[in-house]
Short mmCIF file of C-alpha atoms in Angstrom, two decimals:
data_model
loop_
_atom_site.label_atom_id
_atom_site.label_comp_id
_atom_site.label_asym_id
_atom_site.label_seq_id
_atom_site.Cartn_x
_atom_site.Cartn_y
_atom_site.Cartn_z
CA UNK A 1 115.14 89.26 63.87
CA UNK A 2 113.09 86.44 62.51
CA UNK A 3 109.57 86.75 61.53
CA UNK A 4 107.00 84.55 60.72
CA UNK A 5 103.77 85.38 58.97
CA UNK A 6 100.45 83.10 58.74
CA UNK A 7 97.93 84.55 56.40
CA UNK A 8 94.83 82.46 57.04
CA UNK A 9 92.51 84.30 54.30
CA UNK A 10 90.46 81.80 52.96
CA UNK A 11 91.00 81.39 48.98
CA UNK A 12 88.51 83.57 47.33
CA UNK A 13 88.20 85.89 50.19
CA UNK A 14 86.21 88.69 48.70
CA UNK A 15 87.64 91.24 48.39
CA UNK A 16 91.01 90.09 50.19
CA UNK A 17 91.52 92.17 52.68
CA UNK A 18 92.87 89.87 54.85
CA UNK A 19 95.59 89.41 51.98
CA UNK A 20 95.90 92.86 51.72
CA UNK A 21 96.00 93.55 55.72
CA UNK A 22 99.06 90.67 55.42
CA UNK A 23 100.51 92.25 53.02
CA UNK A 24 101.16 95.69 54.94
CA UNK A 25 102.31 93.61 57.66
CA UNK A 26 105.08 92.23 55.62
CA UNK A 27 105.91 95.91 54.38
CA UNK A 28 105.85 96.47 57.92
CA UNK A 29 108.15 94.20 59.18
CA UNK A 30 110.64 95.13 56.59
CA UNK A 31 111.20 98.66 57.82
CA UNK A 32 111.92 96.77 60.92
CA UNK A 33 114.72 95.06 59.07
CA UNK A 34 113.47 91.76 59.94
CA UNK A 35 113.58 88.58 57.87
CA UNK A 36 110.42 87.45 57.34
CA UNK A 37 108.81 84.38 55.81
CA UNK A 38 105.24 84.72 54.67
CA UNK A 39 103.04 81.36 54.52
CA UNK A 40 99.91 82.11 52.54
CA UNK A 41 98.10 79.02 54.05
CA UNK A 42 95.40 78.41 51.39
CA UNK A 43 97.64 77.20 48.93
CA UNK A 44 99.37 74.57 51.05
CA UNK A 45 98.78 70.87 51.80
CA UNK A 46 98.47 71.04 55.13
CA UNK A 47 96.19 67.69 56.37
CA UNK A 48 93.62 68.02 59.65
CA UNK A 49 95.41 67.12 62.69
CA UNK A 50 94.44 63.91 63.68
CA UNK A 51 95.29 63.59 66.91
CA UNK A 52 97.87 60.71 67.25
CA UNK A 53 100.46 61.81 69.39
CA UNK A 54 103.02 60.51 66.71
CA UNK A 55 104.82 64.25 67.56
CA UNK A 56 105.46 63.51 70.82
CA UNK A 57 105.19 59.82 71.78
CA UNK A 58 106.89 58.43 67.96
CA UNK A 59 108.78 61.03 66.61
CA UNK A 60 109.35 63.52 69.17
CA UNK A 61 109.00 67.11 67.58
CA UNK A 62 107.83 65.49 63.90
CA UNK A 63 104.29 64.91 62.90
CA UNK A 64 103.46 62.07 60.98
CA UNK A 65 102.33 63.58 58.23
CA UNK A 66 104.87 65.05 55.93
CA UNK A 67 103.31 67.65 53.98
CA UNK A 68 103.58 71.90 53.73
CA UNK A 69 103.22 72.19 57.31
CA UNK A 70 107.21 71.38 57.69
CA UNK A 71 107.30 75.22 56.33
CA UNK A 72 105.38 76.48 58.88
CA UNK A 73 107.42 74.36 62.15
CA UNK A 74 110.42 75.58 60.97
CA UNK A 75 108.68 79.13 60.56
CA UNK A 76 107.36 79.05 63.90
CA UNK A 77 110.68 77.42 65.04
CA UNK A 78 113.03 79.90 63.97
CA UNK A 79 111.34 83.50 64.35
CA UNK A 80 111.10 85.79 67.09
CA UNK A 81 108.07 87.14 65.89
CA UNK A 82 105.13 84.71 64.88
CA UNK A 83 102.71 87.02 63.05
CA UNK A 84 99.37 85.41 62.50
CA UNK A 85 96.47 87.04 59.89
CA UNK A 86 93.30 85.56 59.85
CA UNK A 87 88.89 86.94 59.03
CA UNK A 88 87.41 86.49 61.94
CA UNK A 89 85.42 83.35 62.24
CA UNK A 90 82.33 83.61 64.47
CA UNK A 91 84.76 85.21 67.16
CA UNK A 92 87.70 82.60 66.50
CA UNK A 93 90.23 82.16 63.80
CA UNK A 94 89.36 80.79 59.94
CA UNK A 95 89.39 77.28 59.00
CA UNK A 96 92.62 77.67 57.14
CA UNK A 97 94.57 79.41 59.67
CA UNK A 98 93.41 77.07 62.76
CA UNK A 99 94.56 73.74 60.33
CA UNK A 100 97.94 75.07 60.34
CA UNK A 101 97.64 76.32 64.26
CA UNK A 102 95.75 72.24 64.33
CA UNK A 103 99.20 70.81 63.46
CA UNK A 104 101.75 73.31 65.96
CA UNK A 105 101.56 70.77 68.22
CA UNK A 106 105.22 69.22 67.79
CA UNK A 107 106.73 73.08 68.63
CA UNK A 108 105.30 71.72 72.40
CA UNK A 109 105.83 68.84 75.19
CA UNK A 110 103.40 66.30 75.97
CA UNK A 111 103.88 67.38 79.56
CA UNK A 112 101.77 69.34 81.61
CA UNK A 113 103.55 72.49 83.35
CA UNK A 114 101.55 75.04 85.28
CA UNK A 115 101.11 78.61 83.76
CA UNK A 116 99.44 81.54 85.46
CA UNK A 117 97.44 78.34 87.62
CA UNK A 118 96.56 76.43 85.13
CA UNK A 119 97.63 73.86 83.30
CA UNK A 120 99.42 74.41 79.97
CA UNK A 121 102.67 72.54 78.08
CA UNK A 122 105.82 73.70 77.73
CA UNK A 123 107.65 74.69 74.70
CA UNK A 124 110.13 72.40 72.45
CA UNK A 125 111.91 75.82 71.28
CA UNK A 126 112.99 79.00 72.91
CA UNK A 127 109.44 80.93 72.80
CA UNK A 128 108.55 83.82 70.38
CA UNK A 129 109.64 86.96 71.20
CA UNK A 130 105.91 88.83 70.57
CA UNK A 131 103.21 86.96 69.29
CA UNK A 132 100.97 89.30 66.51
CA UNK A 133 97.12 88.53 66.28
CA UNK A 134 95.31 90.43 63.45
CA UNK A 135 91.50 89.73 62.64
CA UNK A 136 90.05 91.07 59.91
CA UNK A 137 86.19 91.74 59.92
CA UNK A 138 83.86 92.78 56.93
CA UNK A 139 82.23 94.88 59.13
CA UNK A 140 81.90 95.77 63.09
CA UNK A 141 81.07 93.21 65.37
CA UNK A 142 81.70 93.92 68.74
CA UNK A 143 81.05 90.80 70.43
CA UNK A 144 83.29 88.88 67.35
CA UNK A 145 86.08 91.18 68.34
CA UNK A 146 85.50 90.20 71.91
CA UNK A 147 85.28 86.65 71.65
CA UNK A 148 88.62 86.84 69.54
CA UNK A 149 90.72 89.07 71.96
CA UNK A 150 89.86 86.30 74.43
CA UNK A 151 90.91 83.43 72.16
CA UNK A 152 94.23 85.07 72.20
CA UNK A 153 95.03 85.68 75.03
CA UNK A 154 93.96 81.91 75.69
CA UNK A 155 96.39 81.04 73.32
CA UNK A 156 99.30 83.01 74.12
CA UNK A 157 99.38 81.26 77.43
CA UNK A 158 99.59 77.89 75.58
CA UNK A 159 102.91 79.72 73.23
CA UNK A 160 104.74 80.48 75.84
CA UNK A 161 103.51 83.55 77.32
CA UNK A 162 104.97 85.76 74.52
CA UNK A 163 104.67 89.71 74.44
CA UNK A 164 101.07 89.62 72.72
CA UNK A 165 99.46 92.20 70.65
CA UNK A 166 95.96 91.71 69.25
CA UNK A 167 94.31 93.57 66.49
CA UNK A 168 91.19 93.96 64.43
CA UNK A 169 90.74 95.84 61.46
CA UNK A 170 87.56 96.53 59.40
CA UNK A 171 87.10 96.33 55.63
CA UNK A 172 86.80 100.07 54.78
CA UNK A 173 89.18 101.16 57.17
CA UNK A 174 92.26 104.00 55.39
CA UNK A 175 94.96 102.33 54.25
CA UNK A 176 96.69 105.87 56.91
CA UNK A 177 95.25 104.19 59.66
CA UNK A 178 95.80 100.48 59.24
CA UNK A 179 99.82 101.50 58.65
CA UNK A 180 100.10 103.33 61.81
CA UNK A 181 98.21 100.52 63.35
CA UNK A 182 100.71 98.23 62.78
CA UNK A 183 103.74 100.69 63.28
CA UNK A 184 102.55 100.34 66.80
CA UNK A 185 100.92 96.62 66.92
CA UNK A 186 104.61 95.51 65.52
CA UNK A 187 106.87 97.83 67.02
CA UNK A 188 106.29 97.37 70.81
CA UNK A 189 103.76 94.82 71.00
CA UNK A 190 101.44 96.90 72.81
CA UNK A 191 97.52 95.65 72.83
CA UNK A 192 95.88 98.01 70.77
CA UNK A 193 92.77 98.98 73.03
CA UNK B 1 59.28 76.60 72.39
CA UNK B 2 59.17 73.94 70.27
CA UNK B 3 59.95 70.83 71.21
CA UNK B 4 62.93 68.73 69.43
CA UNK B 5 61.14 66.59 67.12
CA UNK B 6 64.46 65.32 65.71
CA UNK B 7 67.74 65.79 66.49
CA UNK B 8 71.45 65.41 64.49
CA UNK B 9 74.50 64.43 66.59
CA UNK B 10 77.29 65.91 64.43
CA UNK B 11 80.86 64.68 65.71
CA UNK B 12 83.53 66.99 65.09
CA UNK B 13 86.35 64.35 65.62
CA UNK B 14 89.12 62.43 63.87
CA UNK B 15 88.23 59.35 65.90
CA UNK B 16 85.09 59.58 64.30
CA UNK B 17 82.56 56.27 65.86
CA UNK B 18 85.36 55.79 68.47
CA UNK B 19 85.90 59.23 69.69
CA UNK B 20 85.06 59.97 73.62
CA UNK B 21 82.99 62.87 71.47
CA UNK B 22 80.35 60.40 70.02
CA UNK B 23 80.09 58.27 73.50
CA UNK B 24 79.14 61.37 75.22
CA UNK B 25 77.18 62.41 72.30
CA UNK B 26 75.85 59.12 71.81
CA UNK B 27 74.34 58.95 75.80
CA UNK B 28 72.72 62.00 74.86
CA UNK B 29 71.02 61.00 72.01
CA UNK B 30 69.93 57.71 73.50
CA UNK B 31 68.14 59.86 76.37
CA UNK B 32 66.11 62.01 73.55
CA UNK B 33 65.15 58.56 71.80
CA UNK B 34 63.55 57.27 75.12
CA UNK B 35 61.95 60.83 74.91
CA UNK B 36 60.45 60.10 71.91
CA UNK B 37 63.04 62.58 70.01
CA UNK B 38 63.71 61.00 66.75
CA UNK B 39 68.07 61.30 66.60
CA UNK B 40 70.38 60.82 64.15
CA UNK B 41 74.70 60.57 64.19
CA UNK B 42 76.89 62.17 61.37
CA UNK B 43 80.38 61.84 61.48
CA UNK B 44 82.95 64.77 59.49
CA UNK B 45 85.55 63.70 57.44
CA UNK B 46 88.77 64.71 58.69
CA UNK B 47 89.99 62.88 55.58
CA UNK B 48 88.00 65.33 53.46
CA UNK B 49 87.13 68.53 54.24
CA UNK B 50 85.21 69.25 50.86
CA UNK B 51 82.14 70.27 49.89
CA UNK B 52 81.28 66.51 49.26
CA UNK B 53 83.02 65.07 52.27
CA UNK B 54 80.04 67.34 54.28
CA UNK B 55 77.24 66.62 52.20
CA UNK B 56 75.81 64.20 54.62
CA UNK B 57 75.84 66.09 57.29
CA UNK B 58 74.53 69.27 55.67
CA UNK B 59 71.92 67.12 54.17
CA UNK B 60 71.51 65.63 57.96
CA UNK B 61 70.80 69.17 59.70
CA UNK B 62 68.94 70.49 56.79
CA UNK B 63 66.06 68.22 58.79
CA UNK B 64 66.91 68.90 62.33
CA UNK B 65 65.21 70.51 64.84
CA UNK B 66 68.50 70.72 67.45
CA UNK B 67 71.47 70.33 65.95
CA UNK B 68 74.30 69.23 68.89
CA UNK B 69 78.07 69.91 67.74
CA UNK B 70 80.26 67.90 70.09
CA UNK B 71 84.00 67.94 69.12
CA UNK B 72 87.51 67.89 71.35
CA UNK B 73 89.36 71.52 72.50
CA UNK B 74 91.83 71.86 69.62
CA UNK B 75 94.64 74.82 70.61
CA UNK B 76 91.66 76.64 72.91
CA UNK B 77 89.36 76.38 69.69
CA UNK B 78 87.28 73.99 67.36
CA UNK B 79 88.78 71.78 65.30
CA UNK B 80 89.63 73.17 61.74
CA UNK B 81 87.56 70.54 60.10
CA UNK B 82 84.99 71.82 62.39
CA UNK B 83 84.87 75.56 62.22
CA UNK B 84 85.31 74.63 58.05
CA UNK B 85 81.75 72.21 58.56
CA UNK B 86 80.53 75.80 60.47
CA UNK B 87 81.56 78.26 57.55
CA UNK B 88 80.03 75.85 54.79
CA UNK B 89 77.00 75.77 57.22
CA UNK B 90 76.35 79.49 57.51
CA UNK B 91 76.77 79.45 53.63
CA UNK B 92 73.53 77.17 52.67
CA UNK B 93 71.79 78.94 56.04
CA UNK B 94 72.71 82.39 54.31
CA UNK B 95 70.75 80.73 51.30
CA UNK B 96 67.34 79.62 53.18
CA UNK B 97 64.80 80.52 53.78
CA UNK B 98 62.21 78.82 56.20
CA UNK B 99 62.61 76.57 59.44
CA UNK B 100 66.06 76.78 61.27
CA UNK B 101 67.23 74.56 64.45
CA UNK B 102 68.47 75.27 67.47
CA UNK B 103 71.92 74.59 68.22
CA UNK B 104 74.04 73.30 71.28
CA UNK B 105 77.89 72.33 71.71
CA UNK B 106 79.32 69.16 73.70
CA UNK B 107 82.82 70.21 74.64
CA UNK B 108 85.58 68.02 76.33
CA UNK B 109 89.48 68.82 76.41
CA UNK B 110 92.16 66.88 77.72
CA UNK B 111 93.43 69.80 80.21
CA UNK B 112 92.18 69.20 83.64
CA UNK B 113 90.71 72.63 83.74
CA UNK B 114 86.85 73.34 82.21
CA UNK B 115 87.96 76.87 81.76
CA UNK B 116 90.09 76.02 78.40
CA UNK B 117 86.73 75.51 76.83
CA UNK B 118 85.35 78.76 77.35
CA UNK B 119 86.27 80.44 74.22
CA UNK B 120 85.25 77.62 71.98
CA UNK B 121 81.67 77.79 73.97
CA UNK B 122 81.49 81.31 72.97
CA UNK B 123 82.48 80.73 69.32
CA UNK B 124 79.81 77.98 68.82
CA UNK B 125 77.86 80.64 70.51
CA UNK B 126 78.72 83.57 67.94
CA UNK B 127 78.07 81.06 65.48
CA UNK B 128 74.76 80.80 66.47
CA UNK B 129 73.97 84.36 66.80
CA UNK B 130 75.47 84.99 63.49
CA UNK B 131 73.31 82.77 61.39
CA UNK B 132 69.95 83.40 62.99
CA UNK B 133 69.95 79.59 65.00
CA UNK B 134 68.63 79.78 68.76
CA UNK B 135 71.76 79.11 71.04
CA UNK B 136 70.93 76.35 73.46
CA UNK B 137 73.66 76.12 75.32
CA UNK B 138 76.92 74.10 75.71
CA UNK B 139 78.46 71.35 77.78
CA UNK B 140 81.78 71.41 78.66
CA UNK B 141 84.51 69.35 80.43
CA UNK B 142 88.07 68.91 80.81
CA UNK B 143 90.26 65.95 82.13
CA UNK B 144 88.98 64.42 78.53
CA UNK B 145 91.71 61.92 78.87
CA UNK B 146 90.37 59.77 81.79
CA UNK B 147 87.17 59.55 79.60
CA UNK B 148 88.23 56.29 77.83
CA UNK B 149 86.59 52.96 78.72
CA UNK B 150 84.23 54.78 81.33
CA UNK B 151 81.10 54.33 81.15
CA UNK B 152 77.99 56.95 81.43
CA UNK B 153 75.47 53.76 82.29
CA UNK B 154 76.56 52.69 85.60
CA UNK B 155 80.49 53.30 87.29
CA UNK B 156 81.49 56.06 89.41
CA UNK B 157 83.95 58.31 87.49
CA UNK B 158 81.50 59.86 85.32
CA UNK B 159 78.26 60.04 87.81
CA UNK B 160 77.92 63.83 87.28
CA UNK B 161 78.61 64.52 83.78
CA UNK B 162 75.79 61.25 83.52
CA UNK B 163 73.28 63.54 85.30
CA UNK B 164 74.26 66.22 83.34
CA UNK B 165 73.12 64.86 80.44
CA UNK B 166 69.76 63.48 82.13
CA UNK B 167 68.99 67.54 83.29
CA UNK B 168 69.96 68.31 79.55
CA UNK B 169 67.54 66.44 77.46
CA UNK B 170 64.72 66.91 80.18
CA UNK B 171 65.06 70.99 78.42
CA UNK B 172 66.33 70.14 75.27
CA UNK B 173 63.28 67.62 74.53
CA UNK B 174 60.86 70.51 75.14
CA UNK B 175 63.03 72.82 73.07
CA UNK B 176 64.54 74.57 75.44
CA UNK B 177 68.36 75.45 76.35
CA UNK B 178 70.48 73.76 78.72
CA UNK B 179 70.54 74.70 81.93
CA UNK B 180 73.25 76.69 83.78
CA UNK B 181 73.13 74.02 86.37
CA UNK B 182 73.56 71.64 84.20
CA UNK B 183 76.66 72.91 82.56
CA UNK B 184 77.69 73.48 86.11
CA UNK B 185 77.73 69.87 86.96
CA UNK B 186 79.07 68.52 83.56
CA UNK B 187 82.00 71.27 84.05
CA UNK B 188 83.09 69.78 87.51
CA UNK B 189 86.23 67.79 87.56
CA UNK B 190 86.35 63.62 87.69
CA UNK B 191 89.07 63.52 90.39
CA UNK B 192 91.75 65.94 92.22
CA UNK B 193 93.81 68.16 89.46
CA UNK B 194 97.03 67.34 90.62
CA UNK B 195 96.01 63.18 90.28
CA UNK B 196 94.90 63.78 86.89
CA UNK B 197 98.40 65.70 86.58
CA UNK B 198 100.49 63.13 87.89
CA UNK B 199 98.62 60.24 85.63
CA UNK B 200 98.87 61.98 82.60
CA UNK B 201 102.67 63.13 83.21
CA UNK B 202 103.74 59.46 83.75
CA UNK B 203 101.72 58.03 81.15
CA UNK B 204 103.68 60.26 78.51
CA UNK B 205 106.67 59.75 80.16
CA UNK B 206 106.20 56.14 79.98
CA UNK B 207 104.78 56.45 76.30
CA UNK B 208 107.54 58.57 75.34
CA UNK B 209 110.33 56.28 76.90
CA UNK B 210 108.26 52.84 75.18
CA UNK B 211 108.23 54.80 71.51
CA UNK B 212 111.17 56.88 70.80
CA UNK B 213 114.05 55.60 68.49
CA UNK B 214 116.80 57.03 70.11
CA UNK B 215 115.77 60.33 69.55
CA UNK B 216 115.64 62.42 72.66
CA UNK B 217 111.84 63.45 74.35
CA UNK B 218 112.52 66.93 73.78
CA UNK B 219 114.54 66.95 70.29
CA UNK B 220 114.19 70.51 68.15
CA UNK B 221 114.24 69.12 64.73
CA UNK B 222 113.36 72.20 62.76
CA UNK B 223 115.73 74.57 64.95
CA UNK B 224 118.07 75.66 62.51
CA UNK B 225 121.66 74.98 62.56
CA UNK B 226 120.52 71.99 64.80
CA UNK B 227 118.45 71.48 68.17
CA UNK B 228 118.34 68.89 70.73
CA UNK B 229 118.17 65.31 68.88
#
């Protein structure tokens, strides 16, 4: 299978853990056999999303801007598993992860559908398979952790609904742990409680 | 309490000036003046999310005594440019020492539903909590996209969300948070949810039909070995 991975640390994250968390992810997902691409999103040239609709009125499916986000659409397009590392961010997701997430808006349809009773879009592509969410704190913060488990589930009804799995690792935590973590977090998609 | 002596309108939009984010903000602001509440607009730079694209407004709410954030629901969240203005923010707040605002968030979203904006209310929240500035509160709204052209002053559509706003400054000129019955109001929806459906559904079936080059509504361009086109 097809993997994606965004890691949202923001450059000169002391002392990248967030890198490092990604980077046992990717270990991860290799024992899994599956092919994954990993985006390190601070060192792209991804613009602010700014709202034009180009993506679906213009160019249906293509933003207007052409710039390093064309890696992660046909990331997000072609993998089952859309893996997404971020610090937590006053309970939400970093400003380098959420410009990428900003600009996902072609792999939708202007449309309004109804999920769950609400109103959501539909997808362009067939959806993910399991949807990953890892934050990364520097140290505990309940209600951060809170406010972030609810973003995500927020968002996975806007992706499609996928199998979700949410986690949130602290700085200091053994390297033991964090592995077995994920063994589970990628393995089954299970929320980690 | 204190009460707001001056207050910063920071707009967390690409539209900038024309954004349905600085009209709301704007009313608001234009209340506080008749209050006597000295106000002030800054605009981010979704052209330049630097250091130096922010300097005005971190220069701007360096001197403010409520600081409102109003921006548009971005995938459930803030905008990036937004949550970067935030993380640059608690940076210089980490750094001073002395007076700090209050802080209050003016949400709309283009989903019929108020309920989308719930986790970006608790983020601006968090934010708050985090850096030490007294969280007063959020209004938030959905059905953002019949916003356009209405007017706060005097029409019909918008009647609540302009009383809203009133019940707002009345506490946030004194210095205190909004009230829950103010978000209440500003939260309730500008017409039936499945009207708002149906309008937006054939206006982007219409825009989509009116703009395309050939190239089907629901093409999969990066699919690969080739999508719908």
């Amino acid at each position: 299978m097809n993997a994606v991975i965004l890691d949202g640390s923001r450059a000169g994250d002391p002392p990248a853990f967030t890198q490092k968390v990604s980077g046992l992810v990717a270990e991860r997902l290799a024992e899994e056999s599956c092919r994954t691409t990993v985006l390190p999103l601070a060192t792209m040239n991804i613009r602010p999303c700014v709202g034009c609709f180009t993506c679906w009125l213009v160019t249906p499916g293509r933003c207007v801007f052409k710039d390093d986000q064309e890696q992660v659409l046909t990331g997000l397009a072609n993998a089952g598993i859309w893996v997404m590392v971020t610090p937590v961010t006053f309970g939400g997701y970093s400003s380098v992860l959420k410009a990428a997430l900003d600009r996902v808006i072609p792999v939708l349809l202007p449309f309004f559908i109804k999920v769950d009773g609400e109103t959501h879009h539909p997808q362009r592509y067939p959806a993910a398979r399991r949807l990953v969410m890892i934050g990364t704190l520097s140290r505990p913060n309940p209600e951060s952790e809170r406010i972030f488990r609810h973003l995500v589930s927020r968002n996975a009804l806007n992706m499609g609904k996928p199998e979700t799995a949410v986690m949130v690792f602290t700085e200091g935590s053994d390297d033991g742990e964090l592995r077995r973590e994920l063994r589970r977090g990628l393995a089954c998609g299970e929320q980690r409680s | 309490m204190t009460a707001s002596r001056k207050c910063v309108l920071v707009v967390g939009s690409p539209r900038g000036a024309a954004s349905i984010s600085r009209v709301l903000g704007a009313y608001l602001l234009e209340l506080l003046a008749a209050g006597g509440v000295a106000v002030e607009t800054v605009v981010l730079p979704f052209a330049a999310v630097t250091a130096e694209g922010f300097a005005p407004a971190m220069t701007a709410v360096r001197h403010a005594d409520l600081v409102v954030l109003s921006f548009p629901l971005y995938v459930d969240h803030l905008p990036a440019p937004v949550i970067a203005f935030l993380e640059q923010y608690q940076a210089a707040l980490a750094q001073s020492v002395g007076h700090k605002p209050a802080i209050a968030a003016l949400i709309q979203c283009g989903f019929p539903e108020t309920c989308h904006t719930r986790p970006a209310v608790e983020i601006v929240r968090q934010f708050a909590m985090e850096t030490g500035l007294a969280w007063h509160g959020a209004l938030a709204m959905g059905m953002g996209g019949a916003i356009a052209g209405q007017s706060l002053k005097k029409g019909w559509l918008l009647r609540r969300q302009a009383a809203a706003l009133a019940m707002a400054v009345e506490e946030l000129r004194q210095g205190r948070p909004i009230p829950a019955q103010a978000s209440e109001l500003f939260g309730r929806p500008l017409m039936p949810r499945w009207l708002y459906t149906l309008v937006a559904n054939w206006g982007m079936k219409r825009g989509v039909r009116q703009a395309r080059n050939g190239v089907r509504a629901d093409a999969q361009p990066y699919l690969a070995g080739g999508g719908k086109s």
